Structures are given as structure tokens and as C-alpha cells.
């Protein structure tokens, strides 16, 4: 049977569509297993779990599921509650499942009471129960069997946060989905229902924290006026297991505290932060802590006072320690006064501090050493600093990947980074094992995703990019999940379970990341986007004051060839990796071709593995990227019968823009690099109908997110 189109759909419901299950056999099997839902306990978290189950089951099964109480467990109930709420009969049937989970984990098990099958969803705490409820609903959303369940699962990473680069005026730095969802002006009295839906969505994928404001912080967020607003949000999020965190401006003691300095050694400054933290916890007892961007891109920091990152981070950590808060200190630093390769600077600056940070400090490191490019080799810091907890910072918003118009399925990128082998402790020392703490026995572990959420009706500006929020959350829960699994469950929950839809669209998602690499930055090219807004190609830009802000700094094209030599004959950035990794990258024979120009400056005639010259190979990659987008469009056209009109046409229009822009990238970059290579385009690569001057003349004064 062909799936019936669902009703008009603006995408607001994300992956929590809970569409009526059309397949009668599946539906009746679910109905016969869930005759009643029975909550154990009545905390706020259990109440939201009950509400979610009612919403989900009523939607999917199309009939109202009865609720019951502990005392009327009859046939085939779905029971849920934390360990302490369970009676002996239930507990006995769970064996030692509780020993296998942590505080946020859950157990979903089919047990027998009064000779009848019952399903129990439990955890050590209510929030684990809530995660279990969402997992259970997902089983139904993806049409899986709920007979004989025995699922035990728990998150592998402790701090799983979104980073909102949201300003207090509601603009969003690098935001492409409208304005900030935080209505600061009307908080704390006006609670937008969207805050709850935001929390539901995050809880459904296991995200347990949110940093509300931009890393380029405004000190005002720490004033009593704003802390009241933050408190109101924290109150909404609490039942969903979501803690709030704030970014702090290092100079806040001066800006809002009336002090003359923010020197972390100054007694008054230390006292100011201690009091400020106390004030925050008096309003928000479960406040998560601070995220800090210091001495980076002009932000103030301890170095303004001749101190270092350790001094700054530890001072804040001391203030937070009595309350259990953490400091997420960012390692995204590079300086215009440092003439060494920008890719080396964070490592050079931070690695000597290994072991000096307090226990509640975690260093937040971007996935690669430059800045969220379509492809970057993993950040060398992950392969070192054994005594310091390191957390991952991924970007979900697509600053450098076509922003919210281009469909790029990012879990593929995240997976590639997480599965990279650092060789920190020999073969198999993947980034995932560093992030989840298993390699170095770390207690404090974390992962952050720079959010792609705004107040657009569909949250992310493009319905397909909801998958990146979803995928980030799923990988934060379990960094070993495959991108394919994530694509599969997201598509089924968000659109349709019909195989004729799922299979091709999944292939489309999984190839979309390589497509963007091909039409923007093939073979290891990087940071050649137009500057400032980073929208569109700008490999020619060379006039910015800071050398490392210019694309020419990164590609180094000349008449002989192209690429950044980071081997020992060049910047020697490869020396920051373990010897096994460094030698792989150094050697032209073993360096993965996808990273070639990241690590090597090679001639235009360099022979690629397929026998083509670098120039021909590069041109063909650009063309391949364009062709890939064309086939994404064809796949989407075929998907039409399975998708509601609104989301279908939204995505369709956006894919067409992506196609147009992929050609723009191909043409602008090839015309530009051709000036150096002086070679003609190989057969199969379409010629530009415009001149290089035309591309250079394009200006986007009001490009978003800038
Ligand atoms: C870059 C962005 C900039 C951010 C910065 C950061 O262009 O807007 O403030 O990173 O991460 O990617 O601090």
C-alpha cells in the first residue's frame, strides 16, 4: 500500500510527529500490548513522561489509551517509574539491570504479572524513565516490534549540551533560522510554549543541557534582571532533565560589577565571582556552569592581566565547586601576533597546561584545528593532554556548509571525526573513546553542538536540517552510533516508514556531506569561503588585516601548485599528531586524498590515485559535487508521494538553490584556480557562463548570521 500523505505539515513537530500508523497489523499488535498506561510516581518529570506517552500513543494508535494506577495492573499495561517507585514483584523481574546503567540510563523490559505480559520502563531516576519513554515511542514510530522487550541503555557522555550563539537582542551569530527562540524582553513573565517543545525535543534525543547565550558574551546576562529570566527558562527545562549553562564574559566584574580589573588573581575579582555564582545558585539550584571564550578573537581573558588560561579557568572553577558546577573553557584560540600556522596554535597554547586545571574544568575543543570546515582532519589536541578532560565542540549550524539552504547530513561528518584514530594509546584510540572518557578514565566528559535553531516555524530553516540537531543528540548519547542508523530512524520518525521512501532518501542524506565537500572544498581545500559571512566562494580574498582571515592563506595556490604544506618541510603541524598519524599524513603515498591539500602543497600535475592530474581531478570533483546535488533533486522528486505538500516543496526549493549554488562554487573556484594552473578543463566538466570578475563582484551585505 502506498503511504497516504499526512496532513499539512509545517515541520514544527520535528521528529515527534506521532503520525497515525496506517498499517493495521502493526497498529493492532501495539494496541494489544498497551491496554493501559500506568505511571509510578508523580514528579514533574513523570508527569511530562505521561503526557508524552498519551500524545504519542493517541496519535499513533488513533484511539485513546486508558491510564491506570499502580493498583489496577491488569492485562498488558505499560508501566513506568523510577527504581524507588517499583514494587517487589516488578523489581524481582528486572534482575540486576540497574547495575548496568548510570544515573540517566533506562531499562525497558517485558515482564509477567498475573500471568500477563506487561512492559516496564524504568531507570535509577525519573529522567532515565523519561529517556526510556522517548525510546519506547521511537520503537513505535519506526514500526519495530514491542514483544519480549529487553532494552538496557545509558548515555556514554555526561554533559550533552547545545551551545546557542544567541545574543540578547535576539540576533543569532551564525544563525540561519530566524531570530533567537529566547524572548528575553518578555521573560520571565511570558513563557512561550515553544520553550517546552524545545525541551521535549532535546529530551527525546538525550540532550541534557543548554548554553543559552553567545560565546561572544554580553556581561548583562549575569545581572539580576537577566538572571530572573534565565531562572524562568531553567524552571521550564528542569522536568525534562535539561540544565542551563551560561557563557560568561571574562570582564564582567568590570562591566557590571564596578571593579577596576578582572584579573583572576585579584581578591575582589575572586570574591565577585564567588558571590555571583552564589546568587545564580540561589535562583537555579541545578545550574550547570559556565562556558568561556577567553582571549580569542578579541574576547577578554586572563591574558589581559598577564595570567593564563589555567588561572582564568581555575578561578571560575573554584567559585562553582561548592555547587557542583563545571567550567567549559574553550580552546578555540589563535592570534594575529603568532606567525605560526593557525592550525597549530590551540595545541601549542593548551598542551603545556595538561594536568593543571581543576577537576571541574573541561576543555572544549572544536572537531578540527581550523574552524568547522566541510572536512577537517581531527583536532590534534584530542591525541594528547591525557590528564585533562577534553570535550567535543561540533557545529550544527552550517556556517561554512551552505548555511540553512544546503541539505547536508552532518552525522556523517561527526561520525568520521569520532571514529578517527588518534593513536593516543596505540591503535584503536578513537576520538569517541577520548570524548566518552573510556580511554583515559575520565569522570567529567562532554560534547557540545553549536545549535542551528531559530524562531522559524520549522526551527532549523530547512526541514532536512532538523536531522542534524537530532543526529547530534543521538551521537552525544552514544558516540558509536552509525550515521546510517541515525538517518534511518530520523526519516521514519519525521516522514514515513515506507521503504520506497526511506531507502533512497537515506542514501541521499548519507551522500550529501561528500557532495558539499566536492562542490566547495575537494581534496583537502579549506576556508575558501567568502569572508565575514562565509556565504559562497571567495578563494581570491586577500585584503583582510589579519592574514589568517584570508582564504589565500589556506590554499596557497601559485603557478606551481596548490595546498598548505603542513609536513616537516612546511609548518610541521603534523608533528602535533601521534607519530603513526603524523607519518600517514606526511607521506604523499599514505595521506588520504581527501586531506591532500590540507597537508601538502602539490603541483598541478601531481598524479592522483586514479591516474588523473591534480588539476583534472580537482575539476572533476567540483563537477561531481554539482551532479550529486542534481541527483538529490531527482531522489526528492521521487519522494513526493510520501511527503506532505509543505515540507516537500520547502525542501524542493532549497535543493534547487543548493544546485544553483553548487554550480556557483564550481565555476568560481575553477576559474580562480585556473589562473594559476593555466590548464583547460577536462572533459566532463561544464564551463562557466560567467567570468571570474563577475563572481568576484558579488556582494552580500545583509547575509544572515554575521
Ligand atoms: C567562528 C565564527 C565566529 C565564532 C567563532 C567561535 O565565525 O562567529 O564566534 O567561530 O567559535 O566559527 O568563537
XYZ file of C-alpha atoms and ligand atoms in Angstrom:
719
model
C 0.000 0.000 0.000
C 1.306 3.422 -0.859
C 1.598 5.596 2.204
C -1.126 8.182 2.454
C 0.160 11.727 2.636
C -0.120 13.218 6.051
C -1.899 16.493 6.675
C -0.371 19.874 6.009
C 2.808 19.965 7.937
C 4.941 22.991 8.736
C 7.684 20.891 10.312
C 7.199 22.324 13.790
C 6.711 18.886 15.294
C 10.188 17.811 14.258
C 10.754 14.076 14.635
C 7.951 13.833 17.179
C 5.250 13.593 14.503
C 3.451 10.621 16.068
C 1.529 10.060 12.863
C -1.318 7.607 12.884
C 0.065 4.172 11.996
C -1.675 3.150 8.798
C -0.567 -0.466 8.823
C -3.359 -2.249 10.673
C -1.349 -5.301 11.636
C 1.353 -3.243 13.263
C -1.155 -0.986 14.940
C -3.204 -3.781 16.452
C -0.104 -5.534 17.714
C 0.818 -2.347 19.568
C -2.729 -1.909 20.852
C -2.826 -5.401 22.248
C 0.418 -4.794 24.137
C -0.600 -1.447 25.568
C -4.075 -1.504 27.044
C -3.307 0.827 29.876
C -0.507 3.204 30.796
C 0.411 3.331 34.437
C 2.728 5.943 35.899
C 4.555 5.131 39.116
C 5.210 8.349 40.967
C 4.025 11.865 40.298
C 7.087 14.054 39.945
C 7.088 16.748 37.283
C 9.257 14.503 35.137
C 6.877 11.562 35.434
C 4.023 13.900 34.567
C 5.708 15.028 31.365
C 6.516 11.406 30.538
C 2.837 10.538 30.935
C 1.795 13.446 28.760
C 4.248 12.441 26.075
C 3.044 8.841 26.108
C -0.551 9.977 25.805
C 0.303 12.308 22.960
C 2.378 9.710 21.162
C 0.138 6.709 21.661
C -3.092 8.511 20.957
C -1.571 9.898 17.797
C -0.023 6.700 16.528
C -2.721 4.263 17.616
C -5.624 6.554 16.911
C -7.548 5.523 19.997
C -7.340 6.853 23.496
C -5.147 4.661 25.650
C -6.518 4.310 29.164
C -4.410 5.297 32.076
C -4.418 3.434 35.333
C -2.792 3.353 38.723
C -0.361 1.062 40.422
C -3.288 -0.727 41.987
C -5.032 -1.746 38.846
C -2.341 -3.533 36.910
C -4.437 -5.849 34.852
C -3.674 -7.125 31.451
C -0.985 -5.698 29.205
C -0.100 -2.437 30.824
C 2.756 -0.145 30.076
C 4.203 0.884 33.428
C 6.832 3.500 34.011
C 8.586 4.881 37.050
C 11.984 5.054 38.688
C 13.608 2.280 40.691
C 12.424 3.589 44.041
C 8.785 3.579 42.936
C 8.724 -0.068 41.880
C 7.210 -2.841 43.965
C 8.989 -6.110 44.698
C 7.151 -8.118 42.039
C 8.426 -5.811 39.333
C 11.891 -5.381 40.812
C 12.423 -9.115 41.035
C 11.882 -9.492 37.362
C 14.456 -6.887 36.453
C 17.396 -8.883 37.765
C 20.492 -6.748 38.016
C 19.603 -4.427 35.170
C 20.083 -1.416 37.423
C 23.742 -2.292 37.829
C 24.221 -1.897 34.118
C 23.034 1.698 33.850
C 24.198 5.051 35.150
C 22.027 7.775 36.676
C 20.477 8.730 33.348
C 20.059 5.254 31.869
C 16.900 3.218 31.401
C 15.555 -0.300 31.176
C 12.595 -1.309 29.033
C 11.505 -4.844 29.715
C 8.581 -7.134 29.117
C 7.740 -8.841 32.382
C 4.898 -11.009 33.589
C 2.387 -10.099 36.260
C -0.709 -12.155 36.967
C 0.231 -14.350 34.044
C 0.039 -11.452 31.605
C 2.759 -9.618 29.740
C 3.430 -6.113 30.969
C 6.011 -3.606 29.819
C 8.040 -1.688 32.375
C 10.103 1.383 31.604
C 12.378 2.295 34.465
C 15.648 3.899 35.476
C 17.502 4.926 38.584
C 15.959 8.384 38.294
C 12.899 9.893 36.724
C 14.894 11.445 33.917
C 16.106 7.985 32.892
C 12.454 6.936 32.798
C 11.698 9.880 30.529
C 14.533 8.882 28.179
C 13.136 5.351 28.213
C 9.683 6.645 27.324
C 11.076 8.500 24.324
C 12.978 5.394 23.270
C 9.801 3.353 23.577
C 7.851 5.839 21.476
C 10.608 5.711 18.882
C 10.183 1.942 18.628
C 6.591 2.573 17.599
C 7.465 5.493 15.365
C 9.878 3.275 13.473
C 7.482 0.307 13.431
C 9.590 -2.073 15.481
C 8.303 -4.985 17.480
C 7.466 -4.409 21.126
C 7.184 -8.099 22.006
C 9.622 -9.503 24.574
C 11.452 -6.269 25.112
C 14.708 -6.196 26.995
C 16.495 -2.938 26.308
C 19.150 -1.523 28.609
C 20.728 1.745 27.572
C 22.520 4.698 29.133
C 24.324 7.766 27.831
C 28.074 7.410 27.435
C 28.842 11.108 27.790
C 27.927 13.157 30.812
C 27.482 16.739 29.623
C 25.494 16.777 26.367
C 24.791 20.373 25.532
C 23.630 22.658 22.811
C 25.536 25.916 22.510
C 23.310 28.750 21.401
C 25.241 31.598 19.861
C 22.229 33.770 20.677
C 22.582 37.425 21.524
C 20.387 39.275 23.987
C 18.885 41.337 21.138
C 17.687 38.030 19.628
C 20.074 38.018 16.693
C 21.917 34.736 16.386
C 25.578 34.657 15.455
C 25.856 32.171 12.582
C 22.134 31.579 12.859
C 20.212 30.881 9.660
C 16.784 30.006 11.016
C 15.424 33.352 12.067
C 15.919 35.047 15.396
C 16.660 33.542 18.775
C 13.883 31.496 20.325
C 14.628 33.203 23.665
C 12.263 36.110 24.001
C 14.427 37.899 26.566
C 12.360 41.023 26.597
C 9.158 39.280 27.654
C 10.793 36.817 30.016
C 10.329 35.937 32.852
C 6.573 36.536 32.815
C 5.796 35.358 29.335
C 6.624 31.693 28.844
C 6.461 30.863 25.172
C 5.072 27.333 24.718
C 7.954 26.806 22.372
C 10.322 26.541 25.348
C 8.533 23.371 26.375
C 8.636 21.962 22.895
C 12.314 22.778 22.740
C 12.852 20.870 25.965
C 10.749 17.928 24.793
C 12.693 17.694 21.560
C 16.019 17.788 23.361
C 14.976 15.267 25.983
C 13.751 12.949 23.245
C 17.313 12.634 21.965
C 19.062 12.769 25.323
C 20.428 16.308 25.336
C 20.742 17.335 28.986
C 21.966 20.906 28.893
C 21.777 24.159 27.041
C 24.108 27.128 26.990
C 21.663 29.930 26.377
C 23.858 32.753 25.111
C 26.594 33.513 22.614
C 30.212 32.624 23.295
C 30.938 36.205 22.331
C 29.186 37.067 25.537
C 27.441 40.090 26.914
C 28.023 40.590 30.637
C 24.417 41.706 31.113
C 23.273 38.103 31.229
C 24.747 37.953 34.747
C 22.764 40.893 36.082
C 19.810 40.221 38.427
C 17.434 41.435 35.722
C 18.571 38.732 33.302
C 19.165 36.008 35.864
C 15.456 36.144 36.641
C 14.781 35.378 33.003
C 17.328 32.581 32.979
C 15.662 31.164 36.076
C 12.296 31.103 34.313
C 13.791 29.094 31.460
C 15.525 26.742 33.878
C 12.171 26.096 35.545
C 10.636 25.090 32.231
C 13.534 22.824 31.317
C 14.033 21.098 34.682
C 11.382 18.355 34.329
C 12.990 17.393 31.028
C 16.393 16.819 32.597
C 17.883 19.894 30.953
C 20.237 22.137 32.882
C 21.011 25.672 31.888
C 24.529 26.995 31.486
C 25.680 30.495 30.624
C 28.600 31.936 28.767
C 30.407 34.491 30.860
C 32.289 37.487 29.720
C 35.608 37.441 31.495
C 35.488 41.175 32.057
C 32.042 41.067 33.710
C 33.426 42.190 37.095
C 34.354 45.468 35.421
C 31.335 45.841 33.169
C 28.591 45.006 35.628
C 30.460 44.752 38.903
C 32.028 48.177 39.031
C 35.527 46.789 39.659
C 38.606 48.169 38.012
C 40.044 44.890 36.927
C 39.050 41.351 36.028
C 42.458 39.957 36.989
C 41.870 36.408 38.210
C 44.481 36.950 40.949
C 42.726 39.981 42.371
C 40.963 39.284 45.684
C 37.986 41.467 44.859
C 37.557 39.806 41.490
C 37.669 36.368 43.069
C 35.096 37.424 45.641
C 32.892 38.973 42.963
C 32.702 35.717 41.035
C 32.069 33.715 44.204
C 29.151 35.955 45.079
C 27.829 35.954 41.572
C 27.866 32.161 41.481
C 26.129 32.021 44.854
C 23.463 34.369 43.551
C 22.938 32.214 40.473
C 22.554 29.027 42.528
C 20.130 30.681 44.884
C 17.829 31.079 41.898
C 18.799 27.979 39.931
C 19.950 25.222 42.284
C 20.827 22.862 39.435
C 22.638 25.459 37.304
C 25.153 23.664 35.071
C 28.049 26.101 34.946
C 29.922 28.410 32.610
C 31.173 28.240 29.053
C 34.025 30.650 28.388
C 35.622 32.045 25.254
C 38.620 33.937 26.537
C 41.460 35.644 24.722
C 40.083 34.519 21.423
C 39.033 36.744 18.542
C 39.168 39.839 20.701
C 37.268 38.481 23.713
C 38.765 39.497 27.065
C 40.502 36.893 29.171
C 43.158 36.261 31.794
C 45.941 37.150 29.360
C 44.801 40.768 29.509
C 46.304 40.716 33.002
C 49.392 38.673 32.247
C 47.722 35.487 33.515
C 46.980 32.350 31.549
C 44.082 30.040 30.689
C 44.692 27.911 33.773
C 44.460 30.936 36.055
C 41.226 32.079 34.455
C 39.520 28.700 34.301
C 40.520 27.680 37.818
C 39.267 30.888 39.358
C 35.798 30.292 37.917
C 36.023 26.604 38.785
C 36.702 27.440 42.429
C 33.611 29.593 42.561
C 31.493 26.789 41.087
C 32.933 23.890 43.085
C 30.714 24.222 46.184
C 27.654 23.884 43.978
C 28.835 21.154 41.620
C 29.041 23.402 38.541
C 31.541 22.990 35.724
C 33.632 25.301 33.569
C 33.757 24.556 29.871
C 36.808 26.510 28.757
C 37.186 26.820 25.013
C 40.415 26.032 23.198
C 39.452 27.988 20.091
C 42.362 30.396 20.190
C 44.666 31.832 17.560
C 46.412 35.132 17.397
C 47.316 37.645 14.740
C 50.599 38.133 16.570
C 51.527 34.490 16.209
C 53.052 33.934 12.797
C 52.946 30.153 13.044
C 50.315 28.162 11.185
C 46.917 28.918 12.727
C 46.195 25.180 12.765
C 48.971 24.738 15.355
C 48.134 27.472 17.811
C 45.481 25.940 20.084
C 47.618 22.881 20.634
C 50.757 24.932 21.281
C 48.948 27.085 23.778
C 46.982 24.467 25.703
C 49.000 21.275 25.745
C 51.641 22.629 28.164
C 48.821 23.152 30.707
C 47.903 19.478 30.835
C 47.152 18.430 34.389
C 46.925 21.959 35.762
C 43.186 22.543 35.511
C 40.838 21.912 38.439
C 38.674 18.789 38.358
C 35.543 20.644 37.323
C 37.163 22.224 34.263
C 36.728 20.620 30.869
C 38.413 21.987 27.760
C 36.066 22.412 24.829
C 37.852 21.661 21.555
C 36.423 22.111 18.072
C 36.417 18.985 15.930
C 39.214 20.303 13.737
C 42.109 22.687 14.170
C 40.798 25.483 11.948
C 37.065 26.094 12.064
C 34.143 23.817 11.238
C 35.075 23.220 7.614
C 33.199 20.791 5.328
C 36.063 18.414 6.074
C 38.876 18.740 8.588
C 41.224 16.145 9.971
C 40.518 15.652 13.689
C 41.943 18.249 16.073
C 45.429 17.153 17.242
C 44.566 18.121 20.831
C 42.386 15.001 21.059
C 45.509 12.911 20.719
C 47.196 14.425 23.745
C 46.548 16.062 27.164
C 45.901 12.749 28.935
C 45.388 14.452 32.299
C 42.764 16.924 31.125
C 39.150 16.205 30.250
C 38.507 17.303 26.660
C 35.042 17.825 25.291
C 33.992 17.950 21.666
C 32.543 21.026 20.012
C 30.693 20.287 16.797
C 28.881 22.913 14.794
C 25.314 22.013 13.907
C 24.586 25.343 12.298
C 26.187 25.327 8.869
C 28.325 28.420 8.921
C 30.674 27.046 6.283
C 28.416 24.443 4.695
C 25.847 26.351 2.736
C 24.065 27.668 5.835
C 20.432 26.645 6.058
C 19.807 26.289 2.352
C 22.058 23.301 1.706
C 20.923 19.853 2.725
C 23.984 18.340 4.348
C 23.534 15.427 6.732
C 26.109 16.204 9.410
C 26.082 12.957 11.433
C 28.249 11.650 8.606
C 30.843 14.331 9.411
C 30.533 13.761 13.176
C 30.929 10.014 12.728
C 34.076 10.494 10.657
C 35.643 12.615 13.402
C 34.532 10.366 16.272
C 35.865 7.287 14.521
C 39.250 8.875 13.703
C 42.115 7.086 15.363
C 44.390 9.387 17.347
C 46.815 6.601 18.337
C 46.971 8.339 21.702
C 47.420 4.989 23.407
C 48.178 2.935 20.324
C 45.841 1.680 17.626
C 42.140 1.995 18.375
C 42.381 5.237 20.393
C 39.460 6.808 18.617
C 38.244 10.326 19.300
C 34.983 8.758 20.571
C 36.939 6.975 23.309
C 38.532 10.225 24.385
C 35.233 12.063 24.439
C 33.423 9.377 26.420
C 36.312 9.193 28.875
C 36.939 5.494 28.395
C 40.474 5.869 27.037
C 41.863 7.961 29.896
C 39.381 7.039 32.634
C 37.809 10.445 32.793
C 34.837 11.162 35.040
C 33.910 14.519 33.560
C 33.019 14.083 29.885
C 31.172 16.305 27.467
C 30.077 17.184 23.980
C 28.619 20.414 22.623
C 26.818 21.232 19.398
C 26.511 24.806 18.177
C 22.788 24.972 17.601
C 21.054 25.522 14.269
C 17.798 26.526 15.943
C 15.934 29.771 15.474
C 12.367 31.001 15.631
C 11.499 29.837 12.111
C 8.362 27.713 12.267
C 10.364 24.611 11.386
C 13.134 25.503 13.888
C 16.106 24.995 11.568
C 15.202 26.993 8.474
C 15.113 23.828 6.389
C 13.180 20.726 7.414
C 16.034 18.437 6.377
C 18.443 20.121 8.768
C 16.373 19.053 11.761
C 18.243 15.808 11.159
C 21.458 17.481 12.289
C 20.029 18.546 15.639
C 18.608 15.056 16.007
C 21.824 13.363 14.938
C 23.957 15.464 17.239
C 21.805 14.432 20.195
C 21.883 10.761 19.288
C 25.686 10.793 18.952
C 26.036 12.726 22.193
C 24.140 9.893 23.854
C 26.159 7.236 22.073
C 29.151 8.369 20.014
C 29.449 4.903 18.483
C 26.129 5.007 16.634
C 26.380 4.887 12.874
C 25.196 7.778 10.755
C 23.148 5.294 8.771
C 21.201 4.170 11.805
C 20.558 7.796 12.705
C 19.359 8.676 9.215
C 17.061 5.680 9.229
C 15.329 6.441 12.498
C 15.116 10.168 11.801
C 13.470 9.656 8.413
C 10.980 7.164 9.792
C 10.035 9.336 12.748
C 9.917 12.544 10.738
C 8.381 11.482 7.431
C 7.445 7.928 6.593
C 8.262 4.287 7.227
C 7.638 3.312 3.653
C 10.740 1.560 2.350
C 10.255 3.181 -1.023
C 10.788 6.486 0.727
C 13.303 5.546 3.407
C 15.847 3.733 1.263
C 16.508 6.344 -1.447
C 16.210 9.367 0.841
C 18.577 7.749 3.317
C 21.106 7.276 0.509
C 20.595 10.901 -0.399
C 21.306 12.048 3.161
C 24.323 9.831 3.537
C 25.945 11.109 0.354
C 25.086 14.762 0.971
C 28.123 15.502 3.119
C 30.550 14.280 0.468
C 28.628 16.311 -2.094
C 29.227 19.558 -0.211
C 32.914 18.724 0.193
C 33.126 18.083 -3.543
C 31.488 21.288 -4.702
C 33.093 23.525 -2.050
C 36.435 22.218 -0.859
C 37.520 18.973 -2.532
C 40.795 17.168 -1.829
C 41.564 18.965 1.432
C 40.996 22.567 0.348
C 39.599 24.638 3.206
C 38.428 28.041 4.385
C 37.978 29.461 0.887
C 34.515 30.802 1.660
C 33.885 34.476 1.156
C 34.944 36.258 4.309
C 32.809 37.705 7.082
C 29.527 35.967 6.376
C 31.217 32.845 4.931
C 28.462 32.518 2.349
C 29.602 31.405 -1.082
C 33.077 31.102 -2.589
C 35.834 33.674 -2.068
C 39.182 31.935 -2.688
C 40.559 35.196 -4.080
C 40.098 37.250 -0.882
C 43.485 38.530 0.270
C 42.973 42.005 1.665
C 41.896 41.433 5.273
C 44.050 42.815 8.037
C 44.668 39.500 9.748
C 46.496 37.130 7.379
C 44.706 34.047 8.700
C 41.331 35.545 7.878
C 42.170 35.470 4.165
C 41.328 32.427 2.052
C 44.646 32.775 0.173
C 46.369 31.930 3.460
C 44.758 28.481 3.347
C 45.054 27.354 -0.265
C 48.395 28.942 -1.186
C 47.762 28.493 -4.896
C 50.597 29.537 -7.211
C 51.776 28.684 -10.699
C 53.420 25.518 -9.405
C 50.536 24.084 -7.447
C 48.164 24.401 -4.539
C 47.770 23.375 -0.890
C 49.125 24.128 2.581
C 52.343 22.305 3.380
C 51.916 21.187 6.979
C 54.598 18.489 6.792
C 58.103 18.961 8.256
C 59.104 20.840 5.089
C 56.313 23.322 5.792
C 54.592 24.374 9.019
C 55.147 20.935 10.562
C 51.659 20.918 12.055
C 51.624 17.172 11.511
C 54.134 16.875 14.371
C 51.238 17.591 16.732
C 49.763 14.177 15.937
C 50.949 10.821 17.256
C 53.877 9.519 15.157
C 51.713 6.923 13.382
C 49.204 9.587 12.369
C 51.866 12.159 11.504
C 53.712 9.791 9.204
C 50.494 8.817 7.475
C 49.722 12.473 6.778
C 53.317 13.397 5.888
C 53.753 10.751 3.272
C 52.149 11.509 -0.076
C 51.618 7.811 -0.634
C 49.595 7.335 2.537
C 47.981 10.710 3.090
C 44.261 10.228 2.420
C 43.479 12.039 -0.804
C 40.536 13.733 0.875
C 43.071 15.565 3.097
C 45.750 16.042 0.456
C 45.751 19.833 0.178
C 45.246 20.227 3.912
C 48.698 18.784 4.448
C 50.595 19.212 1.167
C 51.375 21.765 -1.466
C 51.422 19.716 -4.637
C 51.903 20.525 -8.284
C 49.022 20.884 -10.698
C 50.388 17.810 -12.468
C 50.582 15.687 -9.331
C 49.228 12.206 -10.107
C 46.176 11.198 -8.081
C 45.398 7.571 -7.262
C 43.026 7.355 -10.227
C 45.840 8.395 -12.575
C 44.423 11.860 -13.222
C 46.415 15.039 -12.627
C 45.567 17.110 -9.584
C 44.058 19.818 -11.781
C 41.841 17.418 -13.687
C 40.928 15.560 -10.517
C 40.012 18.756 -8.718
C 37.865 19.986 -11.595
C 36.111 16.630 -11.798
C 35.413 16.678 -8.064
C 33.740 20.066 -8.365
C 31.637 18.688 -11.192
C 30.831 15.544 -9.212
C 29.534 17.689 -6.362
C 27.199 19.527 -8.711
C 25.999 16.227 -10.193
C 25.391 14.816 -6.737
C 23.076 17.685 -5.913
C 21.248 17.110 -9.203
C 20.637 13.533 -8.184
C 19.492 14.634 -4.728
C 16.818 16.632 -6.528
C 15.729 13.604 -8.562
C 15.529 11.468 -5.436
C 13.427 14.085 -3.723
C 11.090 14.300 -6.722
C 10.504 10.555 -6.414
C 9.789 11.000 -2.720
C 6.859 13.290 -3.407
C 4.090 10.718 -2.820
C 5.352 10.083 0.703
C 5.759 13.639 1.934
C 3.208 16.314 2.788
C 2.956 19.170 0.343
C 4.520 21.831 2.558
C 7.685 20.074 3.566
C 8.034 18.580 0.119
C 8.033 21.924 -1.581
C 10.199 23.618 1.057
C 12.911 21.044 0.603
C 12.477 21.027 -3.146
C 13.000 24.763 -3.459
C 16.002 24.625 -1.153
C 17.596 21.768 -3.088
C 17.255 23.816 -6.227
C 19.022 26.733 -4.592
C 21.700 24.305 -3.445
C 22.135 23.112 -7.021
C 22.483 26.653 -8.281
C 24.999 27.441 -5.547
C 26.965 24.252 -6.135
C 27.464 25.416 -9.723
C 28.457 28.837 -8.457
C 31.078 27.213 -6.237
C 32.365 25.045 -9.059
C 32.589 27.852 -11.565
C 34.055 30.493 -9.272
C 36.691 28.173 -7.799
C 37.730 26.613 -11.091
C 38.001 29.963 -12.859
C 40.090 31.255 -9.988
C 42.443 28.280 -9.673
C 42.728 28.120 -13.451
C 44.539 31.455 -13.351
C 47.335 29.601 -11.557
C 47.195 26.220 -13.248
C 46.789 27.687 -16.737
C 45.160 24.439 -17.802
C 41.936 23.786 -19.568
C 39.005 21.954 -18.041
C 38.954 18.200 -18.526
C 36.200 16.513 -20.490
C 33.044 16.212 -18.422
C 33.369 19.481 -16.541
C 30.906 22.148 -17.571
C 32.281 25.563 -18.467
C 31.176 28.623 -16.589
C 28.908 31.013 -18.394
C 30.217 33.862 -16.234
C 33.622 35.449 -15.766
C 35.763 35.368 -12.663
C 35.274 39.119 -12.329
C 31.566 38.597 -12.180
C 31.922 36.167 -9.277
C 34.318 38.494 -7.512
C 31.859 41.347 -7.857
C 29.072 39.583 -5.938
C 28.376 41.170 -2.571
C 26.014 40.044 0.154
C 25.784 42.935 2.518
C 22.964 41.501 4.553
C 23.855 37.829 4.524
C 22.398 36.346 7.709
C 24.180 35.295 10.848
C 27.031 37.720 10.523
C 33.824 31.083 14.129
C 32.704 32.028 13.859
C 32.538 33.083 14.913
C 32.579 32.476 16.289
C 33.866 31.716 16.454
C 33.933 30.940 17.748
O 32.933 32.622 12.604
O 31.321 33.735 14.662
O 32.471 33.441 17.275
O 33.997 30.749 15.457
O 33.728 29.735 17.699
O 33.458 29.893 13.517
O 34.207 31.504 18.788
